[in-house]
Coordinates of C-alpha atoms in Angstrom, one line a residue:
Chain A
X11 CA 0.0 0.0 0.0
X12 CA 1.7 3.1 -0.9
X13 CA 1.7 5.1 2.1
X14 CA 2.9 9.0 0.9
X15 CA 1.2 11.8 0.2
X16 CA 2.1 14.7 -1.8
X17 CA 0.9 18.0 -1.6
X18 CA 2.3 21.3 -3.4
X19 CA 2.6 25.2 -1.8
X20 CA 3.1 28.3 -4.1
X21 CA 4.4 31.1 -2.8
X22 CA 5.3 34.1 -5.4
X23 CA 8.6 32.8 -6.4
X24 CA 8.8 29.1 -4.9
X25 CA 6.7 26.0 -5.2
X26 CA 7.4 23.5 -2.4
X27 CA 6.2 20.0 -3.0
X28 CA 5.6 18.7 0.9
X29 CA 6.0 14.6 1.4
X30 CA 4.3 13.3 3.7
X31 CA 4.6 9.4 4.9
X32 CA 7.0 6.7 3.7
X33 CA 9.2 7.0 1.0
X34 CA 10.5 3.3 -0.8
X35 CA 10.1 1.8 -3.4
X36 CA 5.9 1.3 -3.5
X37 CA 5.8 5.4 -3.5
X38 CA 8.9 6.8 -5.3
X39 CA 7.7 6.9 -8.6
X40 CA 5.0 9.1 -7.2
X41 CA 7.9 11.6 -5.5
X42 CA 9.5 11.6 -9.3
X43 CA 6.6 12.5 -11.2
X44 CA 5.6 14.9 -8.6
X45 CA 8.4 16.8 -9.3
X46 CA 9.2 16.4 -12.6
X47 CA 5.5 17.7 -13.3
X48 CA 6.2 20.7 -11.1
X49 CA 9.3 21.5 -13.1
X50 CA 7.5 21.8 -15.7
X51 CA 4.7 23.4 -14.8
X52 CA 6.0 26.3 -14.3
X53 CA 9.3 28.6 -14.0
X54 CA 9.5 28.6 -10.0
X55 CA 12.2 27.5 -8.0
X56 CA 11.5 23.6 -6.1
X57 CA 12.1 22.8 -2.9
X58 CA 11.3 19.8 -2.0
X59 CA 10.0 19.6 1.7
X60 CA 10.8 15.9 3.6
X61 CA 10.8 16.9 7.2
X62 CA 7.1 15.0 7.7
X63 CA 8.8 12.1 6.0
X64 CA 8.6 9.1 8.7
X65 CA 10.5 6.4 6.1
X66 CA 13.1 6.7 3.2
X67 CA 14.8 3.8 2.2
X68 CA 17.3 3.5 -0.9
X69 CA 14.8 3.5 -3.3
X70 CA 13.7 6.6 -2.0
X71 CA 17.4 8.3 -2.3
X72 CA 17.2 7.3 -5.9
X73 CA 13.8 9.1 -5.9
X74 CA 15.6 11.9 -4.9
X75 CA 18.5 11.8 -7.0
X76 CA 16.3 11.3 -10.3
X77 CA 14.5 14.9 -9.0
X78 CA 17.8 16.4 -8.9
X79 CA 19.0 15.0 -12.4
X80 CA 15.5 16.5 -13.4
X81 CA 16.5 19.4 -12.5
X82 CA 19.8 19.6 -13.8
X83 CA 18.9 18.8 -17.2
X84 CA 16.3 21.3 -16.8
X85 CA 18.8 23.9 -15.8
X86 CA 16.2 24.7 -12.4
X87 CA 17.7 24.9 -9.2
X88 CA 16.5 22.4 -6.7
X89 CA 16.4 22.4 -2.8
X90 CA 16.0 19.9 0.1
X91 CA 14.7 20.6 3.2
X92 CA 15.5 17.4 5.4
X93 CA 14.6 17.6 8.2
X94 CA 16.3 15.9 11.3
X95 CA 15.1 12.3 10.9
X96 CA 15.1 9.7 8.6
X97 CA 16.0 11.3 5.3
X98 CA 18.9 13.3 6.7
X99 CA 20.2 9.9 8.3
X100 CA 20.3 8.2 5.4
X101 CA 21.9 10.3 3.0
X102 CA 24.6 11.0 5.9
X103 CA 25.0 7.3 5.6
X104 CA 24.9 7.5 1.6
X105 CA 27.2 9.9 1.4
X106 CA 25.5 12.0 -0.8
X107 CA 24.9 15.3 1.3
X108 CA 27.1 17.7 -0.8
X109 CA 24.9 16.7 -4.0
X110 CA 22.1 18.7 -2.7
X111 CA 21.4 22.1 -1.8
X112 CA 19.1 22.6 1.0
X113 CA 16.9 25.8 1.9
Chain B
X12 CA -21.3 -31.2 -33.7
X13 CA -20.6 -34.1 -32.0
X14 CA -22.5 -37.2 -32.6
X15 CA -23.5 -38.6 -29.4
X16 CA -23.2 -41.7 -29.6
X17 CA -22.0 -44.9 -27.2
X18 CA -18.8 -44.7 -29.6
X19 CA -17.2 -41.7 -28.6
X20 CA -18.0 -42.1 -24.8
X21 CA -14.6 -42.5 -23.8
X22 CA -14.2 -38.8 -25.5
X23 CA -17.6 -37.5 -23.7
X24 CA -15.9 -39.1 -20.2
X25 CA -13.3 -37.0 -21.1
X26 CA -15.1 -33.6 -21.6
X27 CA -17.2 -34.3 -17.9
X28 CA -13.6 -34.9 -16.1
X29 CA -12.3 -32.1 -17.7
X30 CA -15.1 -29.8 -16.2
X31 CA -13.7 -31.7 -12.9
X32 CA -17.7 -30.7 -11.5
X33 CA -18.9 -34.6 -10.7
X34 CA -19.2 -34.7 -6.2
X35 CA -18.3 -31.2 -5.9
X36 CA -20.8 -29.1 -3.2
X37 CA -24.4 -27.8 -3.6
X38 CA -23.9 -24.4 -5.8
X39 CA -26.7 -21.5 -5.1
X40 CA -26.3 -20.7 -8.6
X41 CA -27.5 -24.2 -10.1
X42 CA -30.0 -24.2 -7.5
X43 CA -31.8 -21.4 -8.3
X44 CA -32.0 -22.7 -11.7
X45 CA -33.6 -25.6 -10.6
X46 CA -36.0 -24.0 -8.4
X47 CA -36.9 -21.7 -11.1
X48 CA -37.0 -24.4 -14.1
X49 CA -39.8 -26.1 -11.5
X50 CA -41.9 -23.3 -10.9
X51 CA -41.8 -22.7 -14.8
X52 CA -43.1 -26.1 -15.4
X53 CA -45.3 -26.4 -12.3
X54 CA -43.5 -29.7 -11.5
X55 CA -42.3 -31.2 -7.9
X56 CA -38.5 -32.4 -9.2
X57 CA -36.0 -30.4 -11.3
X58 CA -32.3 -31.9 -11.6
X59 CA -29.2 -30.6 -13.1
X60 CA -27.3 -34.2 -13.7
X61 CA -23.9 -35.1 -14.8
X62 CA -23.7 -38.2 -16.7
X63 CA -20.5 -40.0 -14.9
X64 CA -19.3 -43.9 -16.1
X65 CA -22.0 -46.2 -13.9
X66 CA -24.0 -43.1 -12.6
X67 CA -25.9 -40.2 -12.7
X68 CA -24.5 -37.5 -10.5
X69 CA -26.7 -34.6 -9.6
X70 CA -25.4 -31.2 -9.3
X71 CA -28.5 -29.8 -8.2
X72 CA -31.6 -31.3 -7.5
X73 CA -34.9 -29.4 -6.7
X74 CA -37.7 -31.3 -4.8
X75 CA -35.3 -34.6 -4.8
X76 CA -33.4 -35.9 -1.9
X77 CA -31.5 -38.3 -4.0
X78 CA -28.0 -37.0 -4.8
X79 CA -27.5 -40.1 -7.6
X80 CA -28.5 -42.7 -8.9
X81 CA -27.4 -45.8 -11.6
X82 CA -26.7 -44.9 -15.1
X83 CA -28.6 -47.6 -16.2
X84 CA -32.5 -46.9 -15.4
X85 CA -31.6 -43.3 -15.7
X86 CA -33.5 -41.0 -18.3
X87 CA -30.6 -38.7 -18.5
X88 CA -28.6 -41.6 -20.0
X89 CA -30.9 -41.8 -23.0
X90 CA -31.5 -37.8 -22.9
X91 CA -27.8 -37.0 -23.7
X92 CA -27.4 -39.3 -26.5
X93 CA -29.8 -37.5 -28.3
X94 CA -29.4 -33.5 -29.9
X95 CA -31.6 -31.3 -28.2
X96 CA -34.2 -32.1 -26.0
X97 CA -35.6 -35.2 -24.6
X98 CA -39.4 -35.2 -24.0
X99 CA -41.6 -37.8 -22.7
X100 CA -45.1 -37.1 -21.5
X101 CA -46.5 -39.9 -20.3
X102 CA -43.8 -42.6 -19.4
X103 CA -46.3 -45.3 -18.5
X104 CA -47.3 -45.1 -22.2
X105 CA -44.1 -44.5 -24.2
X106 CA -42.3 -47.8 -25.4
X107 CA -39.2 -46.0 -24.9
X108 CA -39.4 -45.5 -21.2
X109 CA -42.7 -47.7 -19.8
X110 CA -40.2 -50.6 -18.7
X111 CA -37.8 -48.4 -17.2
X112 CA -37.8 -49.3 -13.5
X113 CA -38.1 -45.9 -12.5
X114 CA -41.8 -45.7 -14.0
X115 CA -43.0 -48.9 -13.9
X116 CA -41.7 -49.2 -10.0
X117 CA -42.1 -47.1 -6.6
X118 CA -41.1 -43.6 -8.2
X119 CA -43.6 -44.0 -10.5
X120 CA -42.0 -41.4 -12.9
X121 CA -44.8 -39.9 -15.9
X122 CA -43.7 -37.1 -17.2
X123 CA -40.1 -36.1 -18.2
X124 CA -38.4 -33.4 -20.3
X125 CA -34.9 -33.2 -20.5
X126 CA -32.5 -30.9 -22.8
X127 CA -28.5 -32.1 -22.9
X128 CA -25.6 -29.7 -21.4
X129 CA -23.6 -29.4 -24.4
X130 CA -20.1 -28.4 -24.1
X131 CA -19.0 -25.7 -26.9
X132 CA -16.9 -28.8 -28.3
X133 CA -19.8 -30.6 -28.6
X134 CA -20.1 -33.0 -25.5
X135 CA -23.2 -33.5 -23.3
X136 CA -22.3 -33.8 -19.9
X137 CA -25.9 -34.7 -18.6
X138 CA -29.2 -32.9 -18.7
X139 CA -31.3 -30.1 -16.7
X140 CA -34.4 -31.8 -16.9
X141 CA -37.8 -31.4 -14.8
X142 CA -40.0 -34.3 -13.5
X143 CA -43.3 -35.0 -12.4
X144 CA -45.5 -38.2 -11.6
X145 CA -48.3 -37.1 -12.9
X146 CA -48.6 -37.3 -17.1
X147 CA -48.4 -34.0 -18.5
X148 CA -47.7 -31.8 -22.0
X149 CA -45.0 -29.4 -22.6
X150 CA -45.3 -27.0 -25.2
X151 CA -42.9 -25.9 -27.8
X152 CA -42.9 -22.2 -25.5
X153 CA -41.7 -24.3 -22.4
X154 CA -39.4 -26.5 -24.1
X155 CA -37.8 -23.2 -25.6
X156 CA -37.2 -22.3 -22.4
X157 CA -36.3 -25.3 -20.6
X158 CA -32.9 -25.0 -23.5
X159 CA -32.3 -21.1 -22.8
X160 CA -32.0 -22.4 -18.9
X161 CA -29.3 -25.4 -19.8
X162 CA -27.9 -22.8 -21.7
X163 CA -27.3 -20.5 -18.3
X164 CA -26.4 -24.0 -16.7
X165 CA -23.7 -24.5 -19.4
X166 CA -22.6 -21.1 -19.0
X167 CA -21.7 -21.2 -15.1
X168 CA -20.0 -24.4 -16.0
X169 CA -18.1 -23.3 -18.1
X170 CA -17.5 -20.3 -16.3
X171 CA -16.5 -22.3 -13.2
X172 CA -13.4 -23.9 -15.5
X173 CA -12.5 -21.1 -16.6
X174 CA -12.4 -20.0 -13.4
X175 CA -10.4 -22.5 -11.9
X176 CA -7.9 -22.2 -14.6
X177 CA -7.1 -18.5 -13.9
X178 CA -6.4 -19.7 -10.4
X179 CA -4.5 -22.1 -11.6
X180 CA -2.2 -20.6 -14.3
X181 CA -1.9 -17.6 -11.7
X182 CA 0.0 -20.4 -9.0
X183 CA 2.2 -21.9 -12.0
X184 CA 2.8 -17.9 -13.0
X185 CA 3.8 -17.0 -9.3
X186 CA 5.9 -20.9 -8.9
X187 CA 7.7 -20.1 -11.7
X188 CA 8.6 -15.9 -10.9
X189 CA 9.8 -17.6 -7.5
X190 CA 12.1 -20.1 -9.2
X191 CA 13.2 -17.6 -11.8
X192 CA 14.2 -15.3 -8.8
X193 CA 15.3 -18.2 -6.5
X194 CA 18.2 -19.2 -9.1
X195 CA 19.0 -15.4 -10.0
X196 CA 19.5 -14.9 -6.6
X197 CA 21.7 -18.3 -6.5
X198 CA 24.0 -16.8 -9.0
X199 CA 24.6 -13.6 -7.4
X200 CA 25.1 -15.3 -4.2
X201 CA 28.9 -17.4 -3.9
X202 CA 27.1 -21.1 -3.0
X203 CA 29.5 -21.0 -0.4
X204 CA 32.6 -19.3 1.6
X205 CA 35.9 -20.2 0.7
X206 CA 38.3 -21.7 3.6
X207 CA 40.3 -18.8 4.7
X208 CA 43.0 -20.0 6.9
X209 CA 42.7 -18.0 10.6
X210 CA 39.5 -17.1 9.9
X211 CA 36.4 -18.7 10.7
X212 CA 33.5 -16.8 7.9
X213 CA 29.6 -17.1 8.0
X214 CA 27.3 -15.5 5.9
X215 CA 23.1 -15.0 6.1
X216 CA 20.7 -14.5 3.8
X217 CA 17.3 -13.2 5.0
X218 CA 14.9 -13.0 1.8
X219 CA 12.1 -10.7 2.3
X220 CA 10.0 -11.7 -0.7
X221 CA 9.5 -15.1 -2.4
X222 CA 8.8 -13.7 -6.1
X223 CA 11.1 -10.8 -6.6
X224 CA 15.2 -10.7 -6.4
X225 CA 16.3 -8.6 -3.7
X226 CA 18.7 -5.8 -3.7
X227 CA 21.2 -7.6 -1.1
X228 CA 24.2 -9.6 -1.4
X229 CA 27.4 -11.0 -0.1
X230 CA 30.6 -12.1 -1.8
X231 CA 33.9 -13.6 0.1
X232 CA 37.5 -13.5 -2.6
X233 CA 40.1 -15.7 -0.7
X234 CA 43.4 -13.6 -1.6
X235 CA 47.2 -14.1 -0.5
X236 CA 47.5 -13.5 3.0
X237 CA 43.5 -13.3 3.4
X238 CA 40.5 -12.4 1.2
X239 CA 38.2 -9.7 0.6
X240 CA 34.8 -9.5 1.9
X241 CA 31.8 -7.8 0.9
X242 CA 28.2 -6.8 2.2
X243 CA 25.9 -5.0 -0.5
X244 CA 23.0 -3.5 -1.3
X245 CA 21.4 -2.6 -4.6
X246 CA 18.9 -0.1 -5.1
X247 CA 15.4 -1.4 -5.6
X248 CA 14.2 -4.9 -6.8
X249 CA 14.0 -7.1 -9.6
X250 CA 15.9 -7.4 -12.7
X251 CA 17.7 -3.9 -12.2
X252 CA 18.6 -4.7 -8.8
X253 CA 19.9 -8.0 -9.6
X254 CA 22.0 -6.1 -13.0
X255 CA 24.1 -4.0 -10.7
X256 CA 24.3 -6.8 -8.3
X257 CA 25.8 -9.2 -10.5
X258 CA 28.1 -6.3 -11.8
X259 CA 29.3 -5.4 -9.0
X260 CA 30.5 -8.8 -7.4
X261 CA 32.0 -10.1 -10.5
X262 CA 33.6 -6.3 -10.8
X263 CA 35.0 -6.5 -7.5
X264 CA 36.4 -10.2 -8.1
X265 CA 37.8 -8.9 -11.5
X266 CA 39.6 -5.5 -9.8
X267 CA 40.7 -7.8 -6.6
X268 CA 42.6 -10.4 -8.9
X269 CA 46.2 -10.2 -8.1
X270 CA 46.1 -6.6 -7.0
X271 CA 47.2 -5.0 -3.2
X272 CA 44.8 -1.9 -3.7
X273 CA 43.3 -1.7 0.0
X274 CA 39.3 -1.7 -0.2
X275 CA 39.0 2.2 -0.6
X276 CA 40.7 1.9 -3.7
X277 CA 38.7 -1.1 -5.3
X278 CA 35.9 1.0 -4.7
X279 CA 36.7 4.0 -6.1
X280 CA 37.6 1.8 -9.6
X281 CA 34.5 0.1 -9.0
X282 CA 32.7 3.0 -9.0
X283 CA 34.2 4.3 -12.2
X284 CA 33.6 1.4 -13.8
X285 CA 29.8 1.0 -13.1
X286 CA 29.6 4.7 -14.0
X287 CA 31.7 4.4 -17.1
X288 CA 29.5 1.6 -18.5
X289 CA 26.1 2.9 -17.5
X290 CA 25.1 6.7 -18.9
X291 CA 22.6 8.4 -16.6
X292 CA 22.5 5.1 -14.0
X293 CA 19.0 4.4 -12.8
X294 CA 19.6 2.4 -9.9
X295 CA 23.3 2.1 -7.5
X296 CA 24.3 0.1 -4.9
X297 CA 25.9 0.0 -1.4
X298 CA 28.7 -1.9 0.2
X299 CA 30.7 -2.6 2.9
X300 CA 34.3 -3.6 1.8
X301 CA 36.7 -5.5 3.9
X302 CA 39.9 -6.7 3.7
X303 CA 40.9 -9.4 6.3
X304 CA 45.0 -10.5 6.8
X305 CA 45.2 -13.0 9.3
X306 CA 49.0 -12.5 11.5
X307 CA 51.3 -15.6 11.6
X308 CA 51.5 -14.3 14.9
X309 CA 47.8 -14.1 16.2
X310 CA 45.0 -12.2 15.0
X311 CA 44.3 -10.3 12.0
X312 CA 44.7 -6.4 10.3
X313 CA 41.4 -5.3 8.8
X314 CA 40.8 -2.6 6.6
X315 CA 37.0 -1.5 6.1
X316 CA 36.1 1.0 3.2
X317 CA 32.1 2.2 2.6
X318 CA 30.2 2.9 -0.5
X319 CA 27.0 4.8 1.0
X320 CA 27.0 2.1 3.5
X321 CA 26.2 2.2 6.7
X322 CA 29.4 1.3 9.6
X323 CA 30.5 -2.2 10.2
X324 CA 31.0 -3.5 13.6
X325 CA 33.7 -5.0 15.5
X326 CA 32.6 -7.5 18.5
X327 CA 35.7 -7.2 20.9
X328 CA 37.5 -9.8 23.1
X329 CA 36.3 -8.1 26.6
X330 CA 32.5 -7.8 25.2
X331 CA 32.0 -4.1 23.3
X332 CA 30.6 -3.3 20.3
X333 CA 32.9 -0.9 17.7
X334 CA 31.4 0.7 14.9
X335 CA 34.2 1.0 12.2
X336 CA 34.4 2.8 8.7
X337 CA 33.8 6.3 7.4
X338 CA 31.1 7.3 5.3
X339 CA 31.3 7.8 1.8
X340 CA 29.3 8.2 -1.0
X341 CA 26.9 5.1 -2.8
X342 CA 28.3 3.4 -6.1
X343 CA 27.5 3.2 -9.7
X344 CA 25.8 6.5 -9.8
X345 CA 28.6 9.5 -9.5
X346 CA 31.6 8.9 -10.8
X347 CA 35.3 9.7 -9.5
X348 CA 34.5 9.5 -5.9
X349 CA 36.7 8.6 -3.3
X350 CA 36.5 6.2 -0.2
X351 CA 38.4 6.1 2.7
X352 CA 40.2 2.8 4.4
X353 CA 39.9 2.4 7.8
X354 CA 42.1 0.3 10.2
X355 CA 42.0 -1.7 12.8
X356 CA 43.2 -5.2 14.2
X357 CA 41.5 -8.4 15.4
X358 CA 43.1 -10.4 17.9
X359 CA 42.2 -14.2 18.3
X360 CA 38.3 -14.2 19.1
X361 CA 37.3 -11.1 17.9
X362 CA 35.3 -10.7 15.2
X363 CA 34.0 -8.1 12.4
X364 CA 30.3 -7.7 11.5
X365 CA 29.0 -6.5 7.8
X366 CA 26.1 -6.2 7.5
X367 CA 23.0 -4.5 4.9
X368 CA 20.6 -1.6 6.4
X369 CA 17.7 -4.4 6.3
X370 CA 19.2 -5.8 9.4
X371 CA 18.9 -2.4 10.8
X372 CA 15.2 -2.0 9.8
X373 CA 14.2 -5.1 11.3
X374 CA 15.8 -4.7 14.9
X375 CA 14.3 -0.9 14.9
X376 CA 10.7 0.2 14.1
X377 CA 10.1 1.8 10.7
X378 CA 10.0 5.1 11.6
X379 CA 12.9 4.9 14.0
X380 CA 16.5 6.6 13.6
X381 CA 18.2 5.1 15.7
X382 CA 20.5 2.5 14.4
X383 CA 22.0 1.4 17.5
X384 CA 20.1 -1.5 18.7
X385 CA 22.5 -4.2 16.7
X386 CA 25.2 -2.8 18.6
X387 CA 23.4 -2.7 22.2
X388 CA 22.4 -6.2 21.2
X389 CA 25.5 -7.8 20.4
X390 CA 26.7 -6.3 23.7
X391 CA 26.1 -9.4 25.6
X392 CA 25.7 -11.8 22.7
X393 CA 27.8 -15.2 22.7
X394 CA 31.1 -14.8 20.6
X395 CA 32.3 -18.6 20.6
X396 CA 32.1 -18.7 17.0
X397 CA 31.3 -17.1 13.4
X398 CA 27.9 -19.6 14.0
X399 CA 26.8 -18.7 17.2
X400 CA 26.9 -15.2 16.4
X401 CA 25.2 -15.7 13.2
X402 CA 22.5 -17.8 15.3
X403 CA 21.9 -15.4 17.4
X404 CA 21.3 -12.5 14.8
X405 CA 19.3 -15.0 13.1
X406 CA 17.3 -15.5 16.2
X407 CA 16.4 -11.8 16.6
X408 CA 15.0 -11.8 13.3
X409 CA 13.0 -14.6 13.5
X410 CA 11.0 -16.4 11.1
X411 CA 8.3 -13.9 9.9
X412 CA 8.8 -12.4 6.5
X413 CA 11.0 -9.1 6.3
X414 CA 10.1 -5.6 5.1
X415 CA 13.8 -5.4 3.3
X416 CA 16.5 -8.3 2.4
X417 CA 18.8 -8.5 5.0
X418 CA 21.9 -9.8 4.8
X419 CA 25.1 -10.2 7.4
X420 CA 28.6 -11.3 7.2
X421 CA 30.5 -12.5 10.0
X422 CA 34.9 -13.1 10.2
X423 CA 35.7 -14.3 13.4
X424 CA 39.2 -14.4 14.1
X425 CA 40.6 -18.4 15.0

């Protein structure tokens, strides 16, 4: 049962794409197109919001990585918000940190 | 169509066994036909039958407590060797039917109209056919309609079949995913540790689904002076998962063949390579990497490097739990990345843990961070061997099904 919702904020120069739940493989896809279909949508910067994210395994880093080769391709900046639980745990352990920015 | 006749009633046998319907339990949905096909007719009995070898099984029978009876008096006999329906309106009368036992005895059967259950290959299984003990007509109307109703019998039949072999193609379907992902797994697993002289190795395997390949694996390379081990995890599931997998170990065999790089340099050429070959990577992998030297003199050197791995643990002589290795970043997806070696030594007893983040998971609730409990756990966990530590880490996980492959590693120094 995919367990994650995702929910978008506008503000006047920002969208911020909140997850919610757990993030695996069941609901990464769902992160991915979330974001890519924000991207597109419009000019505005994403920041991706995980802080009310309660699960992330690696399937969910990848999720993350593919939003930030989105965005690179895209030429779009891209930010994390983390939080201080499970997603910033595991990509301390990943080793991946300095690939992101964060707001 | 078939010709029913006694010739081809090996073939017809074959056709009712197919359908696999003869003694199976009362069905609502025949049953209402029955019930309906005898208020039609105004008649006591209505019986959906199933001609078997030496009987006449009823699948439902409406004012009839009689579940079967012998082929031979049986009207349904003669009804399904003829096409279309069987009508007899007074049995007492009719030369076909007035010796029959089962109108000339007790029953004292009169009227009978019958209309075969025809397979769509042509085969009459038996009859739905209504009964009464009193002579009567049926008109051309009600025998019309007595066919449309074997129709709707024919139909749940057949539906039933088709039914059942869904169900069944569905288990051969999931039977053979399981053995497709039972071998694949076998392959990308060593089928078993090499002898390493001074070390004692054991390695677990905790499978989390039946039909898909997991992401985890192990791999032990006996080398001069020691051997290489290895504790992965590969993004996702399935055939990608296994890809990188399979890349990976035979990779790190292939880099590890008669060179002295310490693990933070296989890595880093592991890396390259899986990033070289693979433009805009979909999936990467994790791993602990270890290098083991056993001492002529007594214990052993160990050098630990990570890819996006979490630490590896080192079970002491006097009882503590050390986390060793230094984070770095996962494989196969950037390239030219570097990963530190870490040192330490083993002396006789001691051992060193790898291990994959499902073990992790499945000591610590979901939605937990903390990833100490392993380490608090193996605190005061028996150390006399590789398998008693592996028994015991088995023991904690138990037997129920895992949310996540986990796999574990264990060199115990002799």
């Amino acid at each position: 049962m995919p367990s994650l919702t995702i929910t978008s904020q506008r503000s006047h120069s920002v969208v911020t794409v909140c997850v919610e739940g757990e993030l695996d493989l069941a609901t990464e896809g769902d992160l991915v197109a979330g974001v890519i279909g924000e991207l597109e949508a419009s000019a505005l910067d994403v920041v991706i919001d995980l802080t009310r994210v309660s699960f992330i395994d690696s399937s969910g880093l990848r999720a993350l990585l593919l939003c930030q080769r989105a965005a690179d391709e895209r030429s779009r900046p891209l930010r994390l918000t983390p939080g201080t639980g499970a997603v910033k745990r595991l990509l301390a352990i990943s080793g991946v940190e300095a690939v992101f920015a964060y707001t | 169509m078939t010709n029913q006749t006694e010739a081809n009633e090996a073939e017809r046998m074959g056709a009712v066994r197919r359908y696999d319907i003869l003694d199976t339990p009362p069905d609502g949905a025949f049953d209402r036909i029955t019930a309906m096909a005898s208020r039609l007719f105004d008649v006591p009995i209505s019986i959906v039958s199933l001609v078997d070898t030496d009987r006449i099984w009823f699948k439902s029978h409406h004012g009839l407590e009689v579940e079967e009876i012998d082929r031979e008096p049986g009207l349904c006999a003669s009804a399904i060797l003829h096409e279309g329906p069987w009508l007899v309106s007074d049995a007492a009368h009719d030369p076909r039917t007035l010796a029959n036992p089962l109108v000339a005895g007790e029953f004292g059967l009169r009227f009978y109209a019958g209309v075969p259950l025809t397979t769509h290959d042509g085969y009459n299984l038996g009859t739905l056919c209504v009964i009464d003990k009193e002579p009567r007509q049926a008109s051309d109307d009600e025998m019309d309609l007595l066919a449309d109703l074997a129709s709707v019998v024919m139909d749940e039949i057949e539906l039933r079949l088709a039914a059942r072999r869904t169900l069944q193609l569905e288990g051969e379907l999931r039977e053979q995913a399981e053995s497709v992902a039972r071998s694949l797994q076998e392959t990308l697993l060593p089928r078993e540790l090499p002898e390493i002289a001074g070390l004692e190795l054991t390695a677990r395997f905790h499978v989390a689904a039946l039909d898909t390949v997991g992401g985890d694996f192990y791999d032990v390379v006996a080398k001069e002076g020691g051997c290489l081990a290895v504790v992965g995890d590969a993004c996702g599931k399935g055939s990608k998962a296994a890809a990188i997998t399979g890349a990976a170990r035979w990779g790190l065999r292939a880099l590890s063949l008669d060179s002295e790089d310490e693990p933070g340099e296989t890595l880093a050429k592991l890396n390259n390579v899986l990033t070289q070959v693979r433009e805009a990577p979909e999936t990467y992998c994790t791993m602990a990497l270890a290098s083991i030297r056993p001492r002529k003199s007594g214990g052993a050197d160990v050098t630990v490097a990570l890819g996006g791995h979490p630490y590896c643990l080192v079970l002491r002589g006097d009882g503590s739990v050390e986390r060793i290795g230094e984070t770095a970043g996962i494989i196969g997806w950037f390239s030219d990345m570097s990963y530190p070696d870490c040192q330490t030594s083993l002396a006789s007893g001691e051992s060193l843990l790898l291990f994959t983040d499902g073990l992790l998971e499945a000591l610590a609730p979901r939605e937990s961070t903390d990833d100490s409990k392993v380490q608090g756990l193996l605190e005061g966990a028996p150390r006399t061997s590789a398998t008693a530590i592996a028994d015991t880490i088995d023991s904690w996980l138990g037997s129920d099904a895992l949310d996540d492959d986990a796999a574990f590693l264990v060199v115990r120094v002799l």
